[in-house]
Amino acid sequence: MSNPTVGTLKMTTGLEVPRCSPAFLWSDDSRYLAVPQWIRRLGLFLRQRLLIVDANAEKVFASRFTYWLIDPKNFCDGRLELAISSSSGINWMRPERLVIDVRNTLDRFKLIPSGHNTTPTNKAVNRSGEVGRF
């Protein structure tokens, strides 16, 4: 996909997830990251599913539901609010938001494999700004 709004989520721990939207949102305790990911449904339709990244455990969970568009709006006290598109298409958003209690529903999400870059970006930096050389 060459869409400019699609990229790879790269975390400093080396965790990498492809085809992610730049519309991501951290939880207020910085444990979870909510990020929409583009996938193909039935091999034809480009849709978004919701990924929840557990930064502490370095695990990625994927929703079983998909929408034309998912936009995370608020993530406080374990409750994630999402603006979602209507069934009419990507340009029409539903007036009501989908609210997910992440702590109580994460077990309904699917654990997905995520790549790890062998050279994470959290390497130590010395005083001159060089990475990994002391």
GROMACS .gro file of C-alpha atoms in nm:
model
  134
    1MET     CA    1   0.000   0.000   0.000
    2SER     CA    2   0.139   0.337  -0.089
    3ASN     CA    3  -0.115   0.545   0.101
    4PRO     CA    4   0.064   0.825   0.294
    5THR     CA    5  -0.160   0.768   0.597
    6VAL     CA    6  -0.034   0.412   0.638
    7GLY     CA    7   0.292   0.328   0.806
    8THR     CA    8   0.466   0.093   1.041
    9LEU     CA    9   0.425   0.146   1.415
   10LYS     CA   10   0.779   0.136   1.555
   11MET     CA   11   0.831   0.147   1.929
   12THR     CA   12   1.162   0.212   2.102
   13THR     CA   13   1.165  -0.146   2.233
   14GLY     CA   14   1.194  -0.272   1.876
   15LEU     CA   15   0.828  -0.378   1.847
   16GLU     CA   16   0.703  -0.319   1.491
   17VAL     CA   17   0.350  -0.348   1.350
   18PRO     CA   18   0.283  -0.278   0.979
   19ARG     CA   19  -0.009  -0.099   0.806
   20CYS     CA   20  -0.101   0.125   1.099
   21SER     CA   21  -0.289   0.452   1.090
   22PRO     CA   22  -0.120   0.760   1.240
   23ALA     CA   23  -0.437   0.812   1.448
   24PHE     CA   24  -0.309   0.643   1.764
   25LEU     CA   25  -0.372   0.725   2.129
   26TRP     CA   26  -0.188   0.636   2.452
   27SER     CA   27  -0.383   0.547   2.765
   28ASP     CA   28  -0.355   0.796   3.051
   29ASP     CA   29  -0.126   0.555   3.242
   30SER     CA   30   0.093   0.499   2.929
   31ARG     CA   31   0.054   0.123   2.950
   32TYR     CA   32  -0.166   0.076   2.643
   33LEU     CA   33  -0.153   0.217   2.293
   34ALA     CA   34  -0.465   0.212   2.077
   35VAL     CA   35  -0.390   0.216   1.704
   36PRO     CA   36  -0.607   0.136   1.402
   37GLN     CA   37  -0.456  -0.107   1.151
   38TRP     CA   38  -0.557  -0.145   0.786
   39ILE     CA   39  -0.649  -0.500   0.684
   40ARG     CA   40  -0.831  -0.661   0.393
   41ARG     CA   41  -1.168  -0.824   0.460
   42LEU     CA   42  -1.259  -1.111   0.231
   43GLY     CA   43  -0.949  -1.023   0.031
   44LEU     CA   44  -1.124  -0.722  -0.122
   45PHE     CA   45  -1.237  -0.457   0.121
   46LEU     CA   46  -0.988  -0.235   0.299
   47ARG     CA   47  -1.106  -0.188   0.657
   48GLN     CA   48  -0.957  -0.097   0.994
   49ARG     CA   49  -0.937  -0.311   1.304
   50LEU     CA   50  -0.828  -0.186   1.644
   51LEU     CA   51  -0.494  -0.288   1.789
   52ILE     CA   52  -0.421  -0.255   2.158
   53VAL     CA   53  -0.049  -0.265   2.233
   54ASP     CA   54   0.040  -0.359   2.589
   55ALA     CA   55   0.368  -0.169   2.626
   56ASN     CA   56   0.462  -0.344   2.951
   57ALA     CA   57   0.419  -0.697   2.815
   58GLU     CA   58   0.517  -0.604   2.456
   59LYS     CA   59   0.210  -0.783   2.322
   60VAL     CA   60  -0.031  -0.675   2.050
   61PHE     CA   61  -0.401  -0.758   2.062
   62ALA     CA   62  -0.634  -0.717   1.761
   63SER     CA   63  -1.007  -0.661   1.766
   64ARG     CA   64  -1.230  -0.904   1.587
   65PHE     CA   65  -1.448  -0.615   1.468
   66THR     CA   66  -1.364  -0.390   1.174
   67TYR     CA   67  -1.495  -0.058   1.043
   68TRP     CA   68  -1.422   0.155   0.741
   69LEU     CA   69  -1.252   0.399   0.977
   70ILE     CA   70  -1.160   0.399   1.348
   71ASP     CA   71  -1.046   0.713   1.526
   72PRO     CA   72  -0.941   0.685   1.895
   73LYS     CA   73  -1.065   0.991   2.086
   74ASN     CA   74  -1.015   0.936   2.461
   75PHE     CA   75  -0.834   0.673   2.670
   76CYS     CA   76  -0.872   0.729   3.045
   77ASP     CA   77  -0.911   0.490   3.339
   78GLY     CA   78  -0.901   0.188   3.109
   79ARG     CA   79  -1.193   0.312   2.898
   80LEU     CA   80  -1.125   0.375   2.531
   81GLU     CA   81  -1.363   0.592   2.327
   82LEU     CA   82  -1.360   0.546   1.950
   83ALA     CA   83  -1.525   0.742   1.674
   84ILE     CA   84  -1.625   0.486   1.411
   85SER     CA   85  -1.757   0.512   1.059
   86SER     CA   86  -2.111   0.417   0.971
   87SER     CA   87  -2.193   0.133   0.737
   88SER     CA   88  -2.252   0.397   0.466
   89GLY     CA   89  -1.880   0.437   0.416
   90ILE     CA   90  -1.559   0.600   0.527
   91ASN     CA   91  -1.684   0.961   0.508
   92TRP     CA   92  -1.976   0.917   0.748
   93MET     CA   93  -1.904   0.887   1.117
   94ARG     CA   94  -2.159   0.757   1.366
   95PRO     CA   95  -2.278   1.023   1.612
   96GLU     CA   96  -2.234   0.786   1.908
   97ARG     CA   97  -1.891   0.663   2.013
   98LEU     CA   98  -1.792   0.305   2.072
   99VAL     CA   99  -1.663   0.268   2.430
  100ILE     CA  100  -1.441  -0.026   2.525
  101ASP     CA  101  -1.337  -0.115   2.879
  102VAL     CA  102  -0.991  -0.240   2.785
  103ARG     CA  103  -0.909  -0.408   3.116
  104ASN     CA  104  -1.224  -0.624   3.104
  105THR     CA  105  -1.246  -0.696   2.731
  106LEU     CA  106  -0.885  -0.744   2.620
  107ASP     CA  107  -0.928  -1.122   2.656
  108ARG     CA  108  -1.183  -1.106   2.371
  109PHE     CA  109  -0.919  -0.960   2.140
  110LYS     CA  110  -0.686  -1.184   1.941
  111LEU     CA  111  -0.317  -1.194   2.032
  112ILE     CA  112  -0.126  -1.132   1.710
  113PRO     CA  113   0.239  -1.186   1.628
  114SER     CA  114   0.439  -0.867   1.604
  115GLY     CA  115   0.780  -0.819   1.460
  116HIS     CA  116   1.074  -0.708   1.667
  117ASN     CA  117   1.353  -0.510   1.509
  118THR     CA  118   1.683  -0.662   1.614
  119THR     CA  119   1.827  -0.316   1.668
  120PRO     CA  120   1.581  -0.127   1.888
  121THR     CA  121   1.596   0.251   1.892
  122ASN     CA  122   1.633   0.268   2.270
  123LYS     CA  123   2.008   0.209   2.264
  124ALA     CA  124   2.216   0.410   2.506
  125VAL     CA  125   2.344   0.739   2.374
  126ASN     CA  126   2.676   0.881   2.495
  127ARG     CA  127   2.744   1.250   2.560
  128SER     CA  128   2.843   1.321   2.199
  129GLY     CA  129   2.511   1.187   2.069
  130GLU     CA  130   2.657   0.869   1.917
  131VAL     CA  131   2.449   0.561   1.969
  132GLY     CA  132   2.601   0.260   2.141
  133ARG     CA  133   2.966   0.375   2.139
  134PHE     CA  134   3.133   0.450   2.473
   0.00000   0.00000   0.00000
